[in-house]
Amino acid sequence: MKTERYNRLIQLEGISHEGLEKLKQTRIAIVGCGTLGSIYSLSVVRLGVGFVRLIDRDIVEEHNLSTQLLFQEDDLDVISPKAIIAKKRLESINPYCEVEACPSDLTYKNAETLLGNVDLIFDATDNFETRFLINDFSLKYGIPWIYTGVVGYRGVTMLIQPDRSACLRCMMEEPPETGELPTCETEGVWIAAAEVIAGVGLTEAVKLTTEREVDSTLQELDLDTGKWTKIRVNKNPDCPACGNHDFSFLDGHIQNKATSLCGRDVVHIESQQDENLNLLAIAERLQSSYTVAVSDDLLKLNIPEGEIFLFRDGRAFVKGTSDPARARALYNRYISM
Amino acid sequence: MRITINGTSREVSEDVSLSSLLEELDLNANTTVVELNREVVKKSVYPEVKLADGDILELVRFVGGG
């Protein structure tokens, strides 16, 4: 196997050719193509990981450009979901890594499909409901995952090994209430905090993949104070998830609306059933009256009230309001047939 | 009395409970993991745990953004 590309990787203590081969055999899912997802995905394709599945429900926006390394200025004019733009960028970096793009919202209905057939999951999400869903999946199917979060100058991460370490629900009984935690909108994101904490998460993931000893502690890095805190958390025997095998999030019993912790003036409208819309046909219908831009995967409609982005799976973003009822009304008025 | 929180020394009142301290620090028990003298404290007992002079606390606050 050609290894000139990976020379600087295989020279590393604990990696070498054997480690490179293990990375090549590894299948990874990355949930989220934002700040953390950018760092994780750009890194793993450079490491020669065999397969990466990107799951992201979003579109590229201007404020992404200060923190999200995957995206650039001209992506703002591309009519495409983030996951698809990311896939193209990653393929241009390493065409030998197979990249699958899923421009979807990860829910209990599709989790078994979207997280299936991978060896490791990177959490690069922006809300806890999705993290609890990943946690349930991890426990049910024995797949390790790297919990990661960042806001302001602080990043937190932990390699969660379902059979060994505490799981997310051992440490946090339930998702936080809306407003309980700071958001990227209110506190901002320091790009270096994301780079550093994702660096820690990535290092743990690669140690696991190359069968070296892992840390598996809960780690917090605060770049403002310079403090690195590590806490070893053992499994909680009373944990509803790993103690009692109660997978309420994966079973759909708990279905809190995934409020984005990096939210802004936009409402996400879920798809009622798994659709496969012909966006080009919908665009044809609309363009006599409105300004429409379209591709196979995304339709962008300019309306007096703002914008509507429609995805092939039937999901939509309505920009220009933060009121779900108003957003639904706009969607019905312009899109529903 | 003095305790250490994440490596920083801090003056706190005698007999303060862990849950009162978290409130004072504006921290939420659900989203904070607390290690007291190298042992993780179960959340259900936060109100009963009384801190003592010289106690060493490590706290991690969960973060949700990404």
Coordinates of C-alpha atoms in Angstrom, one line a residue:
Chain A
M1 CA 0.0 0.0 0.0
K2 CA 1.3 3.4 -0.9
T3 CA 2.3 5.2 2.3
E4 CA 4.2 8.3 1.2
R5 CA 1.2 10.4 2.0
Y6 CA 1.1 9.1 5.5
N7 CA 4.8 9.2 6.3
R8 CA 4.5 11.7 9.1
L9 CA 1.7 9.6 10.6
I10 CA 3.4 6.3 10.6
Q11 CA 6.6 7.7 12.1
L12 CA 4.5 8.4 15.3
E13 CA 5.2 6.2 18.3
G14 CA 2.3 3.8 18.6
I15 CA 1.0 4.1 15.1
S16 CA 3.4 2.9 12.3
H17 CA 2.2 0.7 9.4
E18 CA 0.0 -1.5 11.6
G19 CA -1.8 1.6 13.0
L20 CA -2.3 3.0 9.5
E21 CA -3.8 -0.3 8.4
K22 CA -6.2 -0.2 11.3
L23 CA -7.3 3.3 10.4
K24 CA -7.9 2.2 6.9
Q25 CA -10.2 -0.5 8.1
T26 CA -12.1 1.9 10.4
R27 CA -15.6 3.2 9.6
I28 CA -16.6 6.4 11.3
A29 CA -19.7 8.5 11.6
I30 CA -19.5 12.2 12.3
V31 CA -22.7 13.7 13.6
G32 CA -22.6 17.4 12.7
C33 CA -20.5 19.4 10.1
G34 CA -20.1 22.6 12.2
T35 CA -17.1 23.8 14.1
L36 CA -16.3 20.4 15.7
G37 CA -17.4 18.4 12.7
S38 CA -15.1 20.4 10.4
I39 CA -12.1 19.6 12.6
Y40 CA -13.0 16.0 13.0
S41 CA -13.8 15.3 9.4
L42 CA -10.8 17.2 8.0
S43 CA -8.5 15.3 10.3
V44 CA -9.8 11.8 9.9
V45 CA -9.7 11.9 6.1
R46 CA -6.1 13.1 6.3
L47 CA -5.3 10.1 8.5
G48 CA -6.5 7.7 5.8
V49 CA -9.6 6.5 7.6
G50 CA -11.4 4.0 5.3
F51 CA -15.0 5.4 5.5
V52 CA -16.6 8.5 6.9
R53 CA -20.3 9.1 7.1
L54 CA -21.2 12.8 7.6
I55 CA -24.6 13.5 9.1
D56 CA -25.7 17.1 9.1
R57 CA -29.1 18.7 8.7
D58 CA -28.0 22.3 8.0
I59 CA -26.9 24.7 5.2
V60 CA -23.8 26.9 5.1
E61 CA -24.3 30.4 6.6
E62 CA -22.1 33.4 6.7
H63 CA -21.4 33.2 10.5
N64 CA -20.1 29.7 10.0
L65 CA -17.0 31.1 8.2
S66 CA -15.3 32.4 11.4
T67 CA -15.2 28.9 13.0
Q68 CA -16.0 26.1 10.6
L69 CA -12.9 25.1 8.8
L70 CA -14.7 23.0 6.2
F71 CA -16.4 26.0 4.5
Q72 CA -15.3 29.0 2.5
E73 CA -16.8 32.2 1.0
D74 CA -18.1 30.8 -2.3
D75 CA -20.0 28.0 -0.5
L76 CA -22.5 30.7 0.5
D77 CA -23.7 30.8 -3.1
V78 CA -23.8 27.0 -3.6
I79 CA -27.3 25.6 -3.4
S80 CA -26.4 22.5 -1.5
P81 CA -26.8 21.2 2.1
K82 CA -23.7 21.4 4.3
A83 CA -23.1 17.6 4.3
I84 CA -22.8 17.5 0.5
I85 CA -20.5 20.5 0.3
A86 CA -18.4 18.9 3.0
K87 CA -18.2 15.7 1.2
K88 CA -16.8 17.4 -2.0
R89 CA -14.2 19.3 0.1
L90 CA -13.1 16.2 1.9
E91 CA -12.8 14.1 -1.3
S92 CA -10.6 16.8 -2.8
I93 CA -8.3 16.4 0.2
N94 CA -8.1 12.6 0.2
P95 CA -9.9 10.8 -2.7
Y96 CA -8.9 7.4 -1.1
C97 CA -11.2 7.9 1.8
E98 CA -14.8 7.0 1.1
V99 CA -17.1 9.8 2.2
E100 CA -20.8 9.4 2.5
A101 CA -23.0 12.5 3.0
C102 CA -26.3 12.4 4.8
P103 CA -28.0 15.8 4.7
S104 CA -30.5 14.5 7.4
D105 CA -31.7 15.2 10.9
L106 CA -30.6 12.4 13.1
T107 CA -33.7 11.2 14.9
Y108 CA -34.9 8.0 16.7
K109 CA -36.5 7.0 13.4
N110 CA -33.3 6.9 11.3
A111 CA -30.6 6.4 14.0
E112 CA -30.2 2.7 13.4
T113 CA -29.6 3.4 9.7
L114 CA -27.5 6.5 10.0
L115 CA -25.3 5.3 12.8
G116 CA -25.3 1.7 11.6
N117 CA -22.3 -0.2 10.3
V118 CA -19.6 2.1 11.8
D119 CA -16.9 1.4 14.4
L120 CA -16.9 4.8 16.1
I121 CA -19.1 7.9 16.3
F122 CA -17.8 11.4 16.7
D123 CA -20.3 13.8 18.4
A124 CA -20.0 17.1 16.7
T125 CA -23.7 18.1 17.4
D126 CA -25.1 21.3 18.9
N127 CA -27.7 19.9 21.2
F128 CA -28.1 17.4 24.0
E129 CA -31.2 15.6 22.8
T130 CA -29.1 14.2 19.8
R131 CA -26.3 13.3 22.2
F132 CA -28.7 11.3 24.4
L133 CA -29.9 9.5 21.2
I134 CA -26.3 8.7 20.2
N135 CA -25.7 7.5 23.8
D136 CA -28.6 5.1 23.6
F137 CA -27.4 3.8 20.3
S138 CA -23.9 3.4 21.6
L139 CA -25.1 1.3 24.5
K140 CA -27.5 -0.8 22.5
Y141 CA -25.0 -1.7 19.8
G142 CA -21.7 -1.5 21.7
I143 CA -20.3 1.4 19.6
P144 CA -17.9 3.8 21.3
W145 CA -18.4 7.5 20.8
I146 CA -16.5 10.7 21.5
Y147 CA -18.8 13.2 23.3
T148 CA -17.6 16.7 22.5
G149 CA -18.9 20.2 23.1
V150 CA -17.6 23.7 22.9
V151 CA -18.8 27.2 23.8
G152 CA -17.0 30.4 24.5
Y153 CA -13.4 29.4 25.5
R154 CA -14.4 26.1 27.0
G155 CA -14.4 22.6 25.4
V156 CA -15.4 19.3 27.0
T157 CA -14.8 15.8 25.7
M158 CA -14.9 12.2 26.7
L159 CA -14.4 8.9 25.0
I160 CA -17.4 6.9 26.0
Q161 CA -16.9 3.2 25.8
P162 CA -20.3 1.5 26.3
D163 CA -18.9 -1.5 28.1
R164 CA -16.4 0.2 30.3
S165 CA -16.8 3.9 31.0
A166 CA -19.6 6.0 32.4
C167 CA -22.1 6.8 29.7
L168 CA -23.6 10.2 29.1
R169 CA -26.6 9.5 31.3
C170 CA -24.5 8.3 34.2
M171 CA -23.2 11.9 34.3
M172 CA -26.3 13.9 33.3
E173 CA -29.7 12.5 34.2
E174 CA -31.7 14.3 31.5
P175 CA -31.1 16.8 28.8
P176 CA -30.8 20.3 30.2
E177 CA -33.8 22.7 30.0
T178 CA -33.9 25.3 27.3
G179 CA -31.8 28.3 28.5
E180 CA -30.0 26.3 31.2
L181 CA -26.7 26.2 29.2
P182 CA -24.9 29.0 27.4
T183 CA -25.2 29.0 23.6
C184 CA -22.8 29.9 20.8
E185 CA -25.1 32.8 20.0
T186 CA -24.8 34.3 23.5
E187 CA -21.2 33.3 24.4
G188 CA -19.6 32.9 21.0
V189 CA -17.1 30.2 20.0
W190 CA -13.4 30.6 20.2
I191 CA -12.1 28.6 17.2
A192 CA -9.0 27.5 19.1
A193 CA -11.1 26.0 22.0
A194 CA -12.8 23.8 19.4
E195 CA -9.5 22.9 17.8
V196 CA -7.9 21.9 21.1
I197 CA -10.8 19.9 22.5
A198 CA -11.4 18.1 19.2
G199 CA -7.7 17.4 19.2
V200 CA -8.1 15.7 22.5
G201 CA -11.1 13.7 21.2
L202 CA -9.4 12.8 18.0
T203 CA -6.3 11.6 20.0
E204 CA -8.4 9.3 22.2
A205 CA -10.2 8.0 19.1
V206 CA -7.0 7.1 17.3
K207 CA -5.6 5.5 20.4
L208 CA -8.7 3.3 20.6
T209 CA -8.5 2.5 16.9
T210 CA -4.8 1.6 17.1
E211 CA -5.4 -0.5 20.2
R212 CA -3.4 1.6 22.6
E213 CA -4.4 2.6 26.1
V214 CA -7.0 5.3 26.2
D215 CA -7.8 7.9 28.8
S216 CA -11.6 7.8 28.9
T217 CA -11.9 10.6 31.5
L218 CA -14.2 13.5 31.3
Q219 CA -12.0 16.4 30.2
E220 CA -12.6 20.1 30.2
L221 CA -10.2 22.6 28.7
D222 CA -10.7 26.3 29.4
L223 CA -8.4 28.4 27.1
D224 CA -9.3 31.6 28.9
T225 CA -8.0 30.4 32.3
G226 CA -5.6 27.8 30.9
K227 CA -7.1 25.1 33.2
W228 CA -7.3 21.4 32.1
T229 CA -9.6 19.4 34.3
K230 CA -9.9 15.6 34.1
I231 CA -12.4 13.6 36.1
R232 CA -12.6 9.8 36.0
V233 CA -16.2 8.9 36.2
N234 CA -17.2 5.3 36.8
K235 CA -20.4 3.8 35.6
N236 CA -23.4 4.7 37.7
P237 CA -25.2 1.5 38.7
D238 CA -28.5 3.4 38.9
C239 CA -28.1 4.9 35.4
P240 CA -31.4 4.4 33.5
A241 CA -29.5 3.8 30.3
C242 CA -26.5 1.6 31.0
G243 CA -27.8 0.3 34.3
N244 CA -31.4 -0.4 33.4
H245 CA -31.1 -0.7 29.6
D246 CA -33.8 1.9 29.2
F247 CA -33.2 3.5 25.8
S248 CA -35.9 6.1 25.9
F249 CA -34.3 8.3 23.3
L250 CA -33.6 5.6 20.8
D251 CA -37.1 4.1 21.3
G252 CA -38.7 7.5 20.7
H253 CA -40.3 7.6 24.1
I254 CA -38.6 10.9 24.8
Q255 CA -38.8 13.2 21.8
N256 CA -37.9 16.7 23.0
K257 CA -37.6 19.1 20.1
A258 CA -33.9 19.4 19.4
T259 CA -33.3 23.0 20.3
S260 CA -30.1 24.0 18.7
L261 CA -27.6 25.4 21.2
C262 CA -26.1 27.3 18.3
G263 CA -29.4 28.7 17.2
R264 CA -30.5 31.8 15.4
D265 CA -33.6 33.3 13.7
V266 CA -34.7 30.2 11.8
V267 CA -37.1 27.4 12.4
H268 CA -36.5 23.8 11.4
I269 CA -39.5 22.0 10.1
E270 CA -39.3 18.2 10.4
S271 CA -40.3 15.9 7.7
Q272 CA -43.5 14.0 8.6
Q273 CA -42.4 10.9 6.6
D274 CA -39.2 10.0 4.8
E275 CA -39.7 11.7 1.5
N276 CA -37.7 11.9 -1.7
L277 CA -38.9 15.1 -3.2
N278 CA -38.3 16.1 -6.8
L279 CA -37.0 19.5 -6.0
L280 CA -36.5 20.5 -9.6
A281 CA -40.2 19.9 -10.3
I282 CA -41.2 21.9 -7.2
A283 CA -38.8 24.8 -8.3
E284 CA -40.5 24.8 -11.8
R285 CA -43.8 25.3 -10.2
L286 CA -42.6 28.2 -8.0
Q287 CA -40.3 30.1 -10.3
S288 CA -43.1 31.8 -12.2
S289 CA -43.9 33.8 -9.1
Y290 CA -40.8 33.7 -6.9
T291 CA -37.0 33.7 -7.0
V292 CA -35.9 30.1 -6.7
A293 CA -32.5 28.4 -6.8
V294 CA -32.4 24.7 -6.9
S295 CA -30.2 21.6 -7.0
D296 CA -31.0 17.9 -6.6
D297 CA -30.5 18.2 -2.8
L298 CA -31.7 21.7 -1.9
L299 CA -34.2 24.3 -3.0
K300 CA -33.9 27.9 -1.9
L301 CA -37.0 30.1 -2.1
N302 CA -37.0 33.8 -1.5
I303 CA -40.2 35.1 0.0
P304 CA -41.2 38.5 1.3
E305 CA -41.0 37.2 4.8
G306 CA -37.5 35.8 4.5
E307 CA -36.3 32.5 2.9
I308 CA -37.3 28.9 2.8
F309 CA -34.8 26.1 2.3
L310 CA -36.3 22.7 1.3
F311 CA -34.4 19.5 1.5
R312 CA -35.0 16.4 -0.6
D313 CA -36.2 14.4 2.5
G314 CA -39.0 16.9 3.1
R315 CA -37.4 18.9 5.9
A316 CA -37.2 22.7 5.7
F317 CA -35.7 25.7 7.3
V318 CA -37.7 28.8 7.4
K319 CA -35.6 31.9 7.9
G320 CA -37.0 35.2 9.0
T321 CA -38.9 34.0 12.1
S322 CA -38.2 32.1 15.3
D323 CA -41.9 31.3 15.9
P324 CA -42.6 27.7 14.9
A325 CA -46.3 28.3 14.2
R326 CA -45.5 31.2 11.9
A327 CA -42.8 29.1 10.2
R328 CA -45.3 26.2 9.7
A329 CA -47.8 28.7 8.2
L330 CA -45.2 30.1 5.8
Y331 CA -44.2 26.5 4.8
N332 CA -47.8 25.6 4.1
R333 CA -48.5 28.7 2.1
Y334 CA -45.5 28.4 -0.2
I335 CA -44.5 24.8 -0.3
S336 CA -47.3 22.5 0.6
M337 CA -49.2 21.1 -2.3
Chain B
M1 CA -12.6 28.0 55.6
R2 CA -10.6 27.5 52.4
I3 CA -11.2 24.9 49.7
T4 CA -9.7 24.4 46.2
I5 CA -11.9 24.5 43.1
N6 CA -10.2 23.4 39.9
G7 CA -6.8 24.4 41.3
T8 CA -7.9 27.7 42.6
S9 CA -8.1 28.4 46.4
R10 CA -11.5 29.9 47.5
E11 CA -12.9 31.1 50.8
V12 CA -16.3 29.6 51.6
S13 CA -18.5 29.6 54.7
E14 CA -18.3 26.8 57.3
D15 CA -20.6 24.0 56.8
V16 CA -21.6 24.9 53.3
S17 CA -23.2 22.0 51.4
L18 CA -22.2 21.0 47.9
S19 CA -25.5 22.0 46.5
S20 CA -25.3 25.5 48.1
L21 CA -21.8 26.0 46.7
L22 CA -23.0 25.1 43.2
E23 CA -25.8 27.6 43.6
E24 CA -23.3 30.2 44.8
L25 CA -21.2 29.5 41.7
D26 CA -24.2 29.7 39.5
L27 CA -23.8 26.0 38.4
N28 CA -26.5 23.6 37.7
A29 CA -26.3 20.2 39.4
N30 CA -27.7 18.3 36.4
T31 CA -25.0 19.6 34.0
T32 CA -22.0 19.6 36.4
V33 CA -19.9 16.7 37.4
V34 CA -18.2 17.1 40.8
E35 CA -15.2 15.3 42.1
L36 CA -14.5 15.8 45.8
N37 CA -11.1 14.7 47.1
R38 CA -10.7 12.4 44.1
E39 CA -14.1 10.8 44.3
V40 CA -17.0 11.6 42.0
V41 CA -20.1 12.7 44.1
K42 CA -23.5 11.2 43.3
K43 CA -25.9 14.0 42.5
S44 CA -28.6 12.8 44.8
V45 CA -26.4 13.5 47.8
Y46 CA -25.3 17.0 46.8
P47 CA -27.5 18.6 49.4
E48 CA -26.2 16.4 52.2
V49 CA -22.5 16.7 51.5
K50 CA -20.9 19.2 53.8
L51 CA -17.5 20.7 52.7
A52 CA -14.5 20.8 55.0
D53 CA -11.4 23.0 55.2
G54 CA -8.8 21.9 52.7
D55 CA -11.3 20.0 50.5
I56 CA -10.2 19.7 46.9
L57 CA -13.0 20.0 44.2
E58 CA -12.7 19.4 40.5
L59 CA -15.8 20.5 38.5
V60 CA -16.6 19.9 34.9
R61 CA -19.5 21.8 33.4
F62 CA -21.1 20.1 30.4
V63 CA -21.1 22.1 27.2
G64 CA -23.7 21.6 24.5
G65 CA -22.5 23.6 21.5
G66 CA -20.5 22.4 18.5

